[in-house]
Every structure is written in C-alpha cells, then in structure tokens.
C-alpha cells in the first residue's frame, strides 16, 4: 500500500494517484495555485480515492467554491467507509469543516492529532488565525494553538510545513525569536512556501523591524502572481510597514495597487478585512480616502450585505466608521445582536461591543474608549493575528485622543510598547491629535 510523505498508508489502487496526491497536498500547504487540477488527475486514476476528494474540497474552499467543496468533502467521507480508521476520521473532519460545523470538528482534530500526530491536513484545520481555533471564540486561542503543536512536535523532523506552522504560532504568543528561527528554516527548505513568507512578515512586525520587513516583502512579492490567494494580504503587510514608518503616501499607493477592491483578486472576505482595516488605520492617522471608502462600500454591498463572522463584522464596523454611515452602523449592530441571540457569534458579545465602539468613536469618543477598555481581554475571541487585532488597541488610543486625554492614550499603549515593540505605538501616536 502506498504512503503519504508523513508515513501513513493511502487506500488507493493507483500508485500514480498516490504520488499525485502527495504533490497536490504539498501545493495546498504552500498555497500554490492549481491544486484542484492536480488532484483531479489523481481522482481520474482512482475515483474511489477518499483522501483525494478531501484535498479537492480544501482546494475548492481556497477558491471560494463552498458548495462544490462541501460536495467533494462529503464524497470523500462516503468513500472512506472501506479505508483505514485514520482515513475515515480524516475525511470526517474534512466534511464537518466544509459544512461549517467547526465546533464539532475541533475535538476530533485534537483526538486525531493524539492518535496520528503526523497527519498534517486534519491538524492544519485547527491552525492559523482563521482556523478552527482562531474562529472558535477562544480568548486564549494563540496559546491553545501552540499547545496543540507542542504536543505533536516530537513526532516531526525538519519539515517545512510544520516549521512554518509552529514558527508563526510561536511568533503570535510573543516567542518571536524561536518562531523566527523556525520560519527562516522553513523558507530555507521551501522558499516558495507562501505561508512561511506570511509568517515571516508577522515576525518582522512583532520584532519591530519595519524597514527589514518591507525589504523582505518587496523581494518576496514578485514571486506570487496577483491571482495568488495571499498577494493582496502580503501587500497589506507591506502597506502596514509603510504606515509604521510614517509614509502615508507610499501606504495608500500600495493599497490602490494591490489591496483595495479595484485591485485585489483575493476572496471577498479577505479583501474586505484588509481594505477596511487599512482605511480605518489611515483615518486614525489623519488621512481620509473618500474615493477608496466609496469603492469599499459598493464592494461590501455586493459581497457582504449582511453581518457574518465576528471578525468580519468588526471590519464592517470599520467600514461604517470610515464612511460616516450611521444608518449602516445601526443596521450592522442590529444584525450582530440578532446573530448573538441565535448563538451564531462564536466570539460572544465582544463583537457587538467592538462594533458599537468603532462606529461611535467619532460621535462619543469617551464612551467608545470605555467600551474598548472593557473589551481588551476578550479581543482574541474575534480571531485574527496580533497585527490585525492591534487596530482595536489603536482605536482605543485614538478614542482617548479624540476625547482630549493624551495621558490615557499613552497609558493605553504603554503595555504593548513594553511587552512587544515600541514601533507599534510611538510613531503614529506622536503624530495624532484630536480632530
């Protein structure tokens, strides 16, 4: 029986299909394009190859083809009835995730990791800031992610996928030196791994080296086509570094070229989040981009006309604030409250508090600051990375400044400056003044 590259048997009648599966899974983990055409060749060779259908589902989900992804994942699970116990649970997890049943999938992932610590794809569903842990509503999800990876680490050798995953996870909990070493090794082993490039950008951000981060991304970005799933988001990191250096003109130039709706080829959720975050950060630094805000408003109307995931909702609030659209802000808060009542916001009510604060910061900054002060301990429940969630602490500092309380603003950012890197605060805070 053929094996995958992690040492587990594959139930397939075709050795060639197994080899194509191994290659396609690596393409998926490195965020290469053309995953689905590659895995389709394996399915043509063996239509009953259960795990190939699971990889196809993941590739389709990466392309935003949710309905077809669900069908492929279900087919994989059905076909696994005559496969090994590992493959049956592997495909079950994939099917649950494709159906949006993450709360049911996560305990199975943790159990599976204990039994099969090198079975990478089920493990990968829990990882990253948008994974089952990141969007699971956990206040300590970064620590949970590190704990899960630490448990399986003894079973992994010098593997580029694992090093990239664990390295970024360590960066997110403040262990950026050891995390950076892992990410650098992952890139040495596989330089075209977009996930490792992304994690390395976060490491530059966390250690406070915006100049080196910019240089790294300018060298790396040309390797990824504009259609690449991470091209727009890596460009967002590049623009964030420019903002940190105080170069607002360069930052908005990057936004117009690669991040905003007119340029981005990423999935709508990613484009919305990166665009709203950038425009809100820019506004807090004193730059109002009205044409870009109107463009984002039209994009939201087409792709996200109602509230959705908590992290998305927080960014919809930023878009409302940038636009100054009080009617849309009221509607958003009502929809979020309805979803909370129905139990459809894993984050709990922190999402509603954040939406209220962001959309109200210009009208009543003192109240907004009070809301955000109380929300700080729960912000990780929204998901996202440190770099992404920093916008909420920036908003708190901005609210204090708008209220005329510079001392409170500086006190707000003091902990971050001491525990992480001063560049996250000193540059922009010194330039802001109340409107």
Tab-separated table of C-alpha atoms in Angstrom:
chain	number	residue	atom	x	y	z
A	1	UNK	CA	0.000	0.000	0.000
A	2	UNK	CA	1.424	3.436	-0.919
A	3	UNK	CA	2.129	6.021	1.782
A	4	UNK	CA	1.891	9.792	2.038
A	5	UNK	CA	5.066	11.739	2.817
A	6	UNK	CA	4.210	11.685	6.523
A	7	UNK	CA	4.410	7.882	6.659
A	8	UNK	CA	0.711	6.981	6.655
A	9	UNK	CA	-0.838	4.398	4.294
A	10	UNK	CA	-3.127	5.567	1.498
A	11	UNK	CA	-6.085	3.452	0.413
A	12	UNK	CA	-5.845	3.662	-3.355
A	13	UNK	CA	-5.431	1.185	-6.186
A	14	UNK	CA	-3.081	3.513	-8.044
A	15	UNK	CA	0.490	4.264	-7.044
A	16	UNK	CA	0.462	7.126	-9.542
A	17	UNK	CA	-2.654	8.603	-7.927
A	18	UNK	CA	-0.926	8.409	-4.547
A	19	UNK	CA	2.113	10.258	-5.878
A	20	UNK	CA	-0.084	12.981	-7.375
A	21	UNK	CA	-1.944	13.258	-4.043
A	22	UNK	CA	1.330	13.841	-2.186
A	23	UNK	CA	2.302	16.554	-4.655
A	24	UNK	CA	-1.137	18.211	-4.544
A	25	UNK	CA	-1.173	18.278	-0.739
A	26	UNK	CA	2.207	19.990	-0.731
A	27	UNK	CA	0.879	22.514	-3.232
A	28	UNK	CA	-2.046	23.145	-0.907
A	29	UNK	CA	0.186	23.621	2.140
A	30	UNK	CA	2.493	26.020	0.284
A	31	UNK	CA	-0.560	27.910	-1.028
A	32	UNK	CA	0.339	27.222	-4.624
A	33	UNK	CA	-2.319	27.635	-7.246
A	34	UNK	CA	-3.714	24.842	-9.439
A	35	UNK	CA	-4.362	22.441	-6.547
A	36	UNK	CA	-7.698	21.272	-7.944
A	37	UNK	CA	-6.479	20.440	-11.473
A	38	UNK	CA	-3.617	18.467	-9.913
A	39	UNK	CA	-5.797	16.427	-7.572
A	40	UNK	CA	-8.361	15.849	-10.324
A	41	UNK	CA	-5.717	13.813	-12.144
A	42	UNK	CA	-5.447	11.540	-9.105
A	43	UNK	CA	-9.229	11.141	-8.964
A	44	UNK	CA	-9.301	10.287	-12.665
A	45	UNK	CA	-6.837	7.478	-11.948
A	46	UNK	CA	-8.769	6.243	-8.895
A	47	UNK	CA	-12.275	7.710	-8.471
A	48	UNK	CA	-12.629	5.903	-5.114
A	49	UNK	CA	-9.532	7.533	-3.547
A	50	UNK	CA	-11.189	9.087	-0.488
A	51	UNK	CA	-8.391	11.402	0.649
A	52	UNK	CA	-8.009	12.837	-2.840
A	53	UNK	CA	-11.591	14.088	-2.632
A	54	UNK	CA	-10.812	15.716	0.741
A	55	UNK	CA	-7.848	17.572	-0.751
A	56	UNK	CA	-10.038	18.615	-3.667
A	57	UNK	CA	-12.556	20.030	-1.183
A	58	UNK	CA	-9.851	22.057	0.564
A	59	UNK	CA	-8.590	23.385	-2.760
A	60	UNK	CA	-12.091	24.392	-3.804
A	61	UNK	CA	-12.674	26.144	-0.477
A	62	UNK	CA	-9.462	28.099	-1.037
A	63	UNK	CA	-11.004	29.294	-4.306
A	64	UNK	CA	-14.274	30.303	-2.625
A	65	UNK	CA	-16.266	27.440	-4.175
A	66	UNK	CA	-18.059	26.482	-0.961
A	67	UNK	CA	-20.911	24.376	-2.380
A	68	UNK	CA	-18.625	22.277	-4.571
A	69	UNK	CA	-16.171	21.959	-1.675
A	70	UNK	CA	-18.931	20.531	0.542
A	71	UNK	CA	-19.874	18.010	-2.137
A	72	UNK	CA	-16.267	16.864	-2.576
A	73	UNK	CA	-15.706	16.576	1.173
A	74	UNK	CA	-18.885	14.548	1.598
A	75	UNK	CA	-17.883	12.275	-1.275
A	76	UNK	CA	-14.507	11.699	0.336
A	77	UNK	CA	-16.109	10.769	3.632
A	78	UNK	CA	-18.533	8.376	1.932
A	79	UNK	CA	-15.701	6.656	0.082
A	80	UNK	CA	-13.676	6.233	3.285
A	81	UNK	CA	-16.057	3.563	4.585
A	82	UNK	CA	-13.655	0.905	3.278
A	83	UNK	CA	-10.461	2.801	4.105
A	84	UNK	CA	-8.332	2.774	7.266
A	85	UNK	CA	-9.617	4.189	10.581
A	86	UNK	CA	-7.223	7.149	10.145
A	87	UNK	CA	-8.621	7.962	6.725
A	88	UNK	CA	-12.218	7.636	7.938
A	89	UNK	CA	-11.720	10.201	10.690
A	90	UNK	CA	-9.553	12.346	8.407
A	91	UNK	CA	-12.365	12.609	5.856
A	92	UNK	CA	-14.984	13.064	8.586
A	93	UNK	CA	-13.119	16.114	9.863
A	94	UNK	CA	-12.843	17.485	6.320
A	95	UNK	CA	-16.592	17.031	5.790
A	96	UNK	CA	-17.506	18.745	9.064
A	97	UNK	CA	-15.264	21.708	8.271
A	98	UNK	CA	-16.682	22.043	4.760
A	99	UNK	CA	-20.192	22.064	6.238
A	100	UNK	CA	-19.278	24.861	8.645
A	101	UNK	CA	-19.505	22.616	11.707
A	102	UNK	CA	-16.215	23.691	13.204
A	103	UNK	CA	-17.282	23.268	16.830
A	104	UNK	CA	-17.884	19.572	16.135
A	105	UNK	CA	-14.715	19.177	14.103
A	106	UNK	CA	-12.262	20.663	16.624
A	107	UNK	CA	-12.472	17.894	19.281
A	108	UNK	CA	-11.978	15.320	16.522
A	109	UNK	CA	-8.905	17.210	15.278
A	110	UNK	CA	-7.423	17.174	18.769
A	111	UNK	CA	-8.171	13.459	19.178
A	112	UNK	CA	-6.781	12.732	15.737
A	113	UNK	CA	-3.583	14.657	16.476
A	114	UNK	CA	-3.051	12.489	19.521
A	115	UNK	CA	-3.519	9.266	17.539
A	116	UNK	CA	-1.860	10.370	14.294
A	117	UNK	CA	0.449	13.293	15.136
A	118	UNK	CA	1.921	13.476	11.633
A	119	UNK	CA	-1.397	13.545	9.769
A	120	UNK	CA	-0.960	17.106	8.625
A	121	UNK	CA	-4.194	18.033	6.897
A	122	UNK	CA	-6.609	17.370	9.791
A	123	UNK	CA	-4.175	19.185	12.091
A	124	UNK	CA	-3.983	22.121	9.704
A	125	UNK	CA	-7.711	22.830	10.035
A	126	UNK	CA	-7.123	23.967	13.629
A	127	UNK	CA	-4.223	26.266	12.770
A	128	UNK	CA	-3.832	29.850	11.635
A	129	UNK	CA	-5.750	32.875	12.758
A	130	UNK	CA	-8.818	31.919	10.675
A	131	UNK	CA	-8.754	28.221	11.621
A	132	UNK	CA	-10.937	26.231	13.989
A	133	UNK	CA	-9.110	27.643	16.996
A	134	UNK	CA	-8.826	31.172	15.634
A	135	UNK	CA	-12.517	31.413	14.804
A	136	UNK	CA	-13.596	29.185	17.680
A	137	UNK	CA	-14.300	32.035	20.097
A	138	UNK	CA	-11.434	31.212	22.478
A	139	UNK	CA	-9.849	34.004	24.482
A	140	UNK	CA	-6.582	32.028	24.551
A	141	UNK	CA	-6.640	30.595	21.042
A	142	UNK	CA	-2.986	31.547	20.262
A	143	UNK	CA	-1.859	29.638	23.357
A	144	UNK	CA	-4.122	26.686	22.505
A	145	UNK	CA	-2.614	26.551	19.048
A	146	UNK	CA	0.919	26.463	20.442
A	147	UNK	CA	-0.063	23.788	22.951
A	148	UNK	CA	-1.511	21.593	20.208
A	149	UNK	CA	1.606	21.959	18.073
A	150	UNK	CA	3.931	21.380	21.023
A	151	UNK	CA	2.175	18.078	21.708
A	152	UNK	CA	2.890	16.724	18.240
A	153	UNK	CA	6.286	18.422	17.726
A	154	UNK	CA	8.370	15.423	18.940
A	155	UNK	CA	6.986	13.408	16.027
A	156	UNK	CA	8.091	15.940	13.412
A	157	UNK	CA	11.543	16.315	11.971
A	158	UNK	CA	12.917	19.100	9.810
A	159	UNK	CA	9.682	19.578	7.860
A	160	UNK	CA	8.938	22.838	6.032
A	161	UNK	CA	5.175	22.708	6.590
A	162	UNK	CA	5.402	22.040	10.305
A	163	UNK	CA	8.189	24.562	10.903
A	164	UNK	CA	6.199	27.291	9.158
A	165	UNK	CA	3.044	26.464	11.115
A	166	UNK	CA	4.732	26.211	14.507
A	167	UNK	CA	7.010	29.187	13.844
A	168	UNK	CA	4.152	31.571	13.167
A	169	UNK	CA	2.212	30.219	16.142
A	170	UNK	CA	5.188	30.983	18.410
A	171	UNK	CA	5.511	34.487	16.974
A	172	UNK	CA	1.876	35.131	17.895
A	173	UNK	CA	2.440	34.291	21.572
A	174	UNK	CA	5.493	36.527	21.895
A	175	UNK	CA	8.178	33.893	21.317
A	176	UNK	CA	9.251	35.621	18.142
A	177	UNK	CA	12.938	34.713	18.353
A	178	UNK	CA	12.355	30.945	18.345
A	179	UNK	CA	9.440	31.362	15.960
A	180	UNK	CA	11.571	33.379	13.537
A	181	UNK	CA	14.268	30.712	13.554
A	182	UNK	CA	11.674	28.101	12.572
A	183	UNK	CA	10.244	30.317	9.841
A	184	UNK	CA	13.697	31.020	8.422
A	185	UNK	CA	14.424	27.292	8.337
A	186	UNK	CA	11.061	26.615	6.682
A	187	UNK	CA	11.890	29.147	3.979
A	188	UNK	CA	15.342	27.641	3.539
A	189	UNK	CA	13.732	24.255	2.921
A	190	UNK	CA	10.959	25.593	0.672
A	191	UNK	CA	11.418	29.219	-0.410
A	192	UNK	CA	8.146	29.287	-2.365
A	193	UNK	CA	6.006	28.481	0.665
A	194	UNK	CA	3.650	31.461	0.833
A	195	UNK	CA	2.526	30.556	4.350
A	196	UNK	CA	6.112	30.808	5.599
A	197	UNK	CA	6.565	34.152	3.819
A	198	UNK	CA	3.413	35.366	5.545
A	199	UNK	CA	4.567	34.147	8.958
A	200	UNK	CA	7.950	35.805	8.442
A	201	UNK	CA	6.211	39.131	7.705
A	202	UNK	CA	4.462	38.803	11.063
A	203	UNK	CA	7.797	38.135	12.750
A	204	UNK	CA	9.241	41.352	11.309
A	205	UNK	CA	6.170	43.200	12.567
A	206	UNK	CA	6.425	41.743	16.071
A	207	UNK	CA	10.153	42.396	16.466
A	208	UNK	CA	9.730	45.999	15.358
A	209	UNK	CA	11.775	45.974	12.179
A	210	UNK	CA	9.508	47.671	9.641
A	211	UNK	CA	12.374	48.511	7.282
A	212	UNK	CA	13.611	44.924	7.076
A	213	UNK	CA	10.020	43.708	6.789
A	214	UNK	CA	9.449	45.964	3.798
A	215	UNK	CA	12.655	44.820	2.137
A	216	UNK	CA	11.720	41.161	2.703
A	217	UNK	CA	8.261	41.577	1.198
A	218	UNK	CA	9.490	43.600	-1.760
A	219	UNK	CA	11.853	40.748	-2.539
A	220	UNK	CA	9.208	38.042	-1.962
A	221	UNK	CA	6.056	39.526	-3.508
A	222	UNK	CA	7.181	39.344	-7.171
A	223	UNK	CA	7.223	35.545	-6.791
A	224	UNK	CA	3.442	35.498	-6.332
A	225	UNK	CA	1.002	36.297	-9.116
A	226	UNK	CA	-1.703	38.849	-8.414
A	227	UNK	CA	-4.189	35.982	-8.503
A	228	UNK	CA	-2.371	34.268	-5.625
A	229	UNK	CA	-4.569	33.919	-2.507
A	230	UNK	CA	-2.068	35.841	-0.355
A	231	UNK	CA	-0.890	38.525	-2.790
A	232	UNK	CA	-3.336	41.125	-1.502
A	233	UNK	CA	-2.742	40.293	2.146
A	234	UNK	CA	1.041	40.328	1.844
A	235	UNK	CA	0.619	43.715	0.191
A	236	UNK	CA	-1.448	44.768	3.215
A	237	UNK	CA	1.534	43.876	5.410
A	238	UNK	CA	3.741	45.956	3.131
A	239	UNK	CA	1.382	48.926	3.464
A	240	UNK	CA	1.274	48.447	7.235
A	241	UNK	CA	5.054	48.688	7.399
A	242	UNK	CA	4.863	51.916	5.394
A	243	UNK	CA	2.280	53.322	7.808
A	244	UNK	CA	4.512	52.418	10.727
A	245	UNK	CA	7.353	54.381	9.128
A	246	UNK	CA	5.022	57.330	8.673
A	247	UNK	CA	4.970	57.121	4.888
A	248	UNK	CA	1.224	57.506	4.311
A	249	UNK	CA	1.648	58.276	0.595
A	250	UNK	CA	3.534	55.041	-0.036
A	251	UNK	CA	0.987	53.089	2.030
A	252	UNK	CA	-2.016	54.319	0.050
A	253	UNK	CA	-0.159	53.727	-3.200
A	254	UNK	CA	0.254	50.069	-2.192
A	255	UNK	CA	-3.416	49.944	-1.204
A	256	UNK	CA	-4.560	51.217	-4.593
A	257	UNK	CA	-2.216	48.883	-6.438
A	258	UNK	CA	-2.894	45.604	-4.650
A	259	UNK	CA	-5.217	45.690	-1.610
A	260	UNK	CA	-8.427	47.560	-2.379
A	261	UNK	CA	-11.418	46.056	-4.206
A	262	UNK	CA	-10.369	47.519	-7.554
A	263	UNK	CA	-7.051	45.658	-7.451
A	264	UNK	CA	-7.386	42.641	-5.155
A	265	UNK	CA	-8.055	39.193	-6.577
A	266	UNK	CA	-8.383	37.598	-3.141
A	267	UNK	CA	-11.568	36.094	-1.757
A	268	UNK	CA	-14.124	38.782	-0.819
A	269	UNK	CA	-13.764	38.197	2.930
A	270	UNK	CA	-10.010	38.793	2.792
A	271	UNK	CA	-10.346	41.847	0.560
A	272	UNK	CA	-12.990	43.342	2.843
A	273	UNK	CA	-10.962	42.790	6.014
A	274	UNK	CA	-7.697	44.152	4.646
A	275	UNK	CA	-9.342	47.131	2.929
A	276	UNK	CA	-11.468	48.191	5.901
A	277	UNK	CA	-8.581	47.815	8.317
A	278	UNK	CA	-6.232	49.861	6.151
A	279	UNK	CA	-8.696	52.694	5.547
A	280	UNK	CA	-9.604	52.872	9.247
A	281	UNK	CA	-5.951	52.936	10.302
A	282	UNK	CA	-5.329	55.652	7.717
A	283	UNK	CA	-8.223	57.731	9.013
A	284	UNK	CA	-6.868	57.460	12.552
A	285	UNK	CA	-3.588	58.825	11.237
A	286	UNK	CA	-5.387	61.753	9.672
A	287	UNK	CA	-5.767	60.597	6.059
A	288	UNK	CA	-9.320	60.322	4.702
A	289	UNK	CA	-9.571	58.469	1.385
A	290	UNK	CA	-13.128	59.167	0.266
A	291	UNK	CA	-12.961	57.588	-3.174
A	292	UNK	CA	-11.495	54.393	-1.742
A	293	UNK	CA	-14.118	54.352	1.019
A	294	UNK	CA	-16.939	54.667	-1.536
A	295	UNK	CA	-15.401	51.877	-3.579
A	296	UNK	CA	-15.299	49.656	-0.486
A	297	UNK	CA	-18.914	50.480	0.321
A	298	UNK	CA	-20.024	49.288	-3.120
A	299	UNK	CA	-17.899	46.145	-2.744
A	300	UNK	CA	-19.491	45.338	0.617
A	301	UNK	CA	-22.968	45.815	-0.863
A	302	UNK	CA	-22.127	43.183	-3.491
A	303	UNK	CA	-20.239	40.656	-1.404
A	304	UNK	CA	-21.137	41.103	2.289
A	305	UNK	CA	-24.513	42.873	2.512
A	306	UNK	CA	-25.273	41.482	5.980
A	307	UNK	CA	-23.412	40.583	9.157
A	308	UNK	CA	-21.444	37.340	9.169
A	309	UNK	CA	-18.449	36.021	11.111
A	310	UNK	CA	-17.451	38.088	14.162
A	311	UNK	CA	-14.084	39.136	12.719
A	312	UNK	CA	-15.774	40.223	9.510
A	313	UNK	CA	-18.376	42.169	11.486
A	314	UNK	CA	-15.718	44.120	13.350
A	315	UNK	CA	-14.281	45.163	9.988
A	316	UNK	CA	-17.709	46.050	8.650
A	317	UNK	CA	-17.863	48.438	11.615
A	318	UNK	CA	-14.580	49.998	10.484
A	319	UNK	CA	-16.029	50.490	7.003
A	320	UNK	CA	-19.094	52.202	8.507
A	321	UNK	CA	-16.835	54.479	10.543
A	322	UNK	CA	-14.676	55.395	7.549
A	323	UNK	CA	-17.793	56.172	5.520
A	324	UNK	CA	-19.506	58.008	8.371
A	325	UNK	CA	-22.604	55.943	7.547
A	326	UNK	CA	-24.654	55.978	10.756
A	327	UNK	CA	-27.576	54.148	9.138
A	328	UNK	CA	-25.385	51.255	8.058
A	329	UNK	CA	-23.790	51.203	11.519
A	330	UNK	CA	-27.182	50.870	13.217
A	331	UNK	CA	-28.203	48.095	10.828
A	332	UNK	CA	-24.933	46.252	11.429
A	333	UNK	CA	-25.315	46.414	15.198
A	334	UNK	CA	-28.900	45.142	14.953
A	335	UNK	CA	-27.837	42.229	12.765
A	336	UNK	CA	-24.954	41.321	15.069
A	337	UNK	CA	-27.262	41.422	18.069
A	338	UNK	CA	-29.705	39.123	16.260
A	339	UNK	CA	-26.929	36.669	15.440
A	340	UNK	CA	-25.789	36.755	19.060
A	341	UNK	CA	-29.302	35.927	20.222
A	342	UNK	CA	-29.371	32.996	17.787
A	343	UNK	CA	-25.998	31.714	19.024
A	344	UNK	CA	-24.250	32.425	15.713
A	345	UNK	CA	-21.327	34.508	17.023
A	346	UNK	CA	-18.627	32.270	18.495
A	347	UNK	CA	-16.899	35.325	19.947
A	348	UNK	CA	-19.747	36.134	22.325
A	349	UNK	CA	-20.814	39.719	22.842
A	350	UNK	CA	-17.321	41.223	22.430
A	351	UNK	CA	-18.120	41.589	18.725
A	352	UNK	CA	-21.126	43.775	19.483
A	353	UNK	CA	-19.123	45.882	21.934
A	354	UNK	CA	-16.356	46.394	19.369
A	355	UNK	CA	-18.862	47.333	16.658
A	356	UNK	CA	-20.512	49.854	18.990
A	357	UNK	CA	-17.184	51.404	19.952
A	358	UNK	CA	-15.749	51.707	16.448
A	359	UNK	CA	-18.905	53.109	14.878
A	360	UNK	CA	-19.343	55.540	17.774
A	361	UNK	CA	-15.780	56.712	18.319
A	362	UNK	CA	-16.139	59.963	16.378
A	363	UNK	CA	-19.515	60.840	17.918
A	364	UNK	CA	-18.791	59.889	21.543
A	365	UNK	CA	-15.103	59.012	21.976
A	366	UNK	CA	-15.309	58.839	25.773
A	367	UNK	CA	-17.997	56.147	25.610
A	368	UNK	CA	-16.117	54.313	22.851
A	369	UNK	CA	-12.947	54.301	24.952
A	370	UNK	CA	-14.840	52.938	27.935
A	371	UNK	CA	-16.313	50.106	25.849
A	372	UNK	CA	-12.956	49.177	24.335
A	373	UNK	CA	-11.188	49.279	27.700
A	374	UNK	CA	-13.559	46.605	28.984
A	375	UNK	CA	-13.266	44.562	25.784
A	376	UNK	CA	-9.466	44.219	25.710
A	377	UNK	CA	-9.263	40.827	27.430
A	378	UNK	CA	-11.778	39.305	25.000
A	379	UNK	CA	-10.464	40.597	21.675
A	380	UNK	CA	-8.739	37.311	20.764
A	381	UNK	CA	-12.193	35.718	20.732
A	382	UNK	CA	-12.753	37.547	17.442
A	383	UNK	CA	-9.864	35.704	15.764
A	384	UNK	CA	-7.176	37.297	13.626
A	385	UNK	CA	-3.492	37.887	14.297
A	386	UNK	CA	-1.760	40.274	16.670
A	387	UNK	CA	-1.079	42.579	13.720
A	388	UNK	CA	-4.752	42.553	12.743
A	389	UNK	CA	-6.133	42.937	16.273
A	390	UNK	CA	-3.732	45.794	17.025
A	391	UNK	CA	-6.208	48.022	15.206
A	392	UNK	CA	-8.531	47.699	18.201
A	393	UNK	CA	-5.891	48.949	20.629
A	394	UNK	CA	-5.043	51.713	18.158
A	395	UNK	CA	-8.748	52.616	18.153
A	396	UNK	CA	-8.772	52.793	21.939
A	397	UNK	CA	-5.776	55.148	21.911
A	398	UNK	CA	-7.438	57.169	19.179
A	399	UNK	CA	-10.678	57.408	21.184
A	400	UNK	CA	-8.727	58.804	24.155
A	401	UNK	CA	-7.043	61.328	21.878
A	402	UNK	CA	-10.351	62.356	20.342
A	403	UNK	CA	-11.664	62.871	23.879
A	404	UNK	CA	-8.657	65.097	24.636
A	405	UNK	CA	-6.998	62.675	27.044
A	406	UNK	CA	-3.441	62.241	25.741
A	407	UNK	CA	-2.280	60.680	29.009
A	408	UNK	CA	-4.873	57.911	28.770
A	409	UNK	CA	-3.861	57.285	25.151
A	410	UNK	CA	-0.217	56.879	26.079
A	411	UNK	CA	-1.116	54.704	29.062
A	412	UNK	CA	-3.197	52.515	26.778
A	413	UNK	CA	-0.249	51.775	24.521
A	414	UNK	CA	2.422	51.522	27.228
A	415	UNK	CA	1.858	47.813	27.891
A	416	UNK	CA	2.108	46.927	24.220
A	417	UNK	CA	5.252	49.020	23.823
A	418	UNK	CA	6.879	47.293	26.781
A	419	UNK	CA	5.809	43.728	26.015
A	420	UNK	CA	6.219	43.761	22.235
A	421	UNK	CA	7.859	46.573	20.251
A	422	UNK	CA	7.773	50.329	20.661
A	423	UNK	CA	7.415	50.932	16.937
A	424	UNK	CA	3.817	49.764	17.241
A	425	UNK	CA	2.954	52.897	19.183
A	426	UNK	CA	5.448	55.714	19.229
A	427	UNK	CA	5.370	56.575	15.545
A	428	UNK	CA	1.659	57.025	14.983
A	429	UNK	CA	0.731	58.163	18.484
A	430	UNK	CA	3.100	61.100	18.308
A	431	UNK	CA	1.514	62.294	15.073
A	432	UNK	CA	-2.121	62.114	16.159
A	433	UNK	CA	-4.067	64.983	17.584
A	434	UNK	CA	-7.763	65.376	18.406
A	435	UNK	CA	-9.946	66.226	15.439
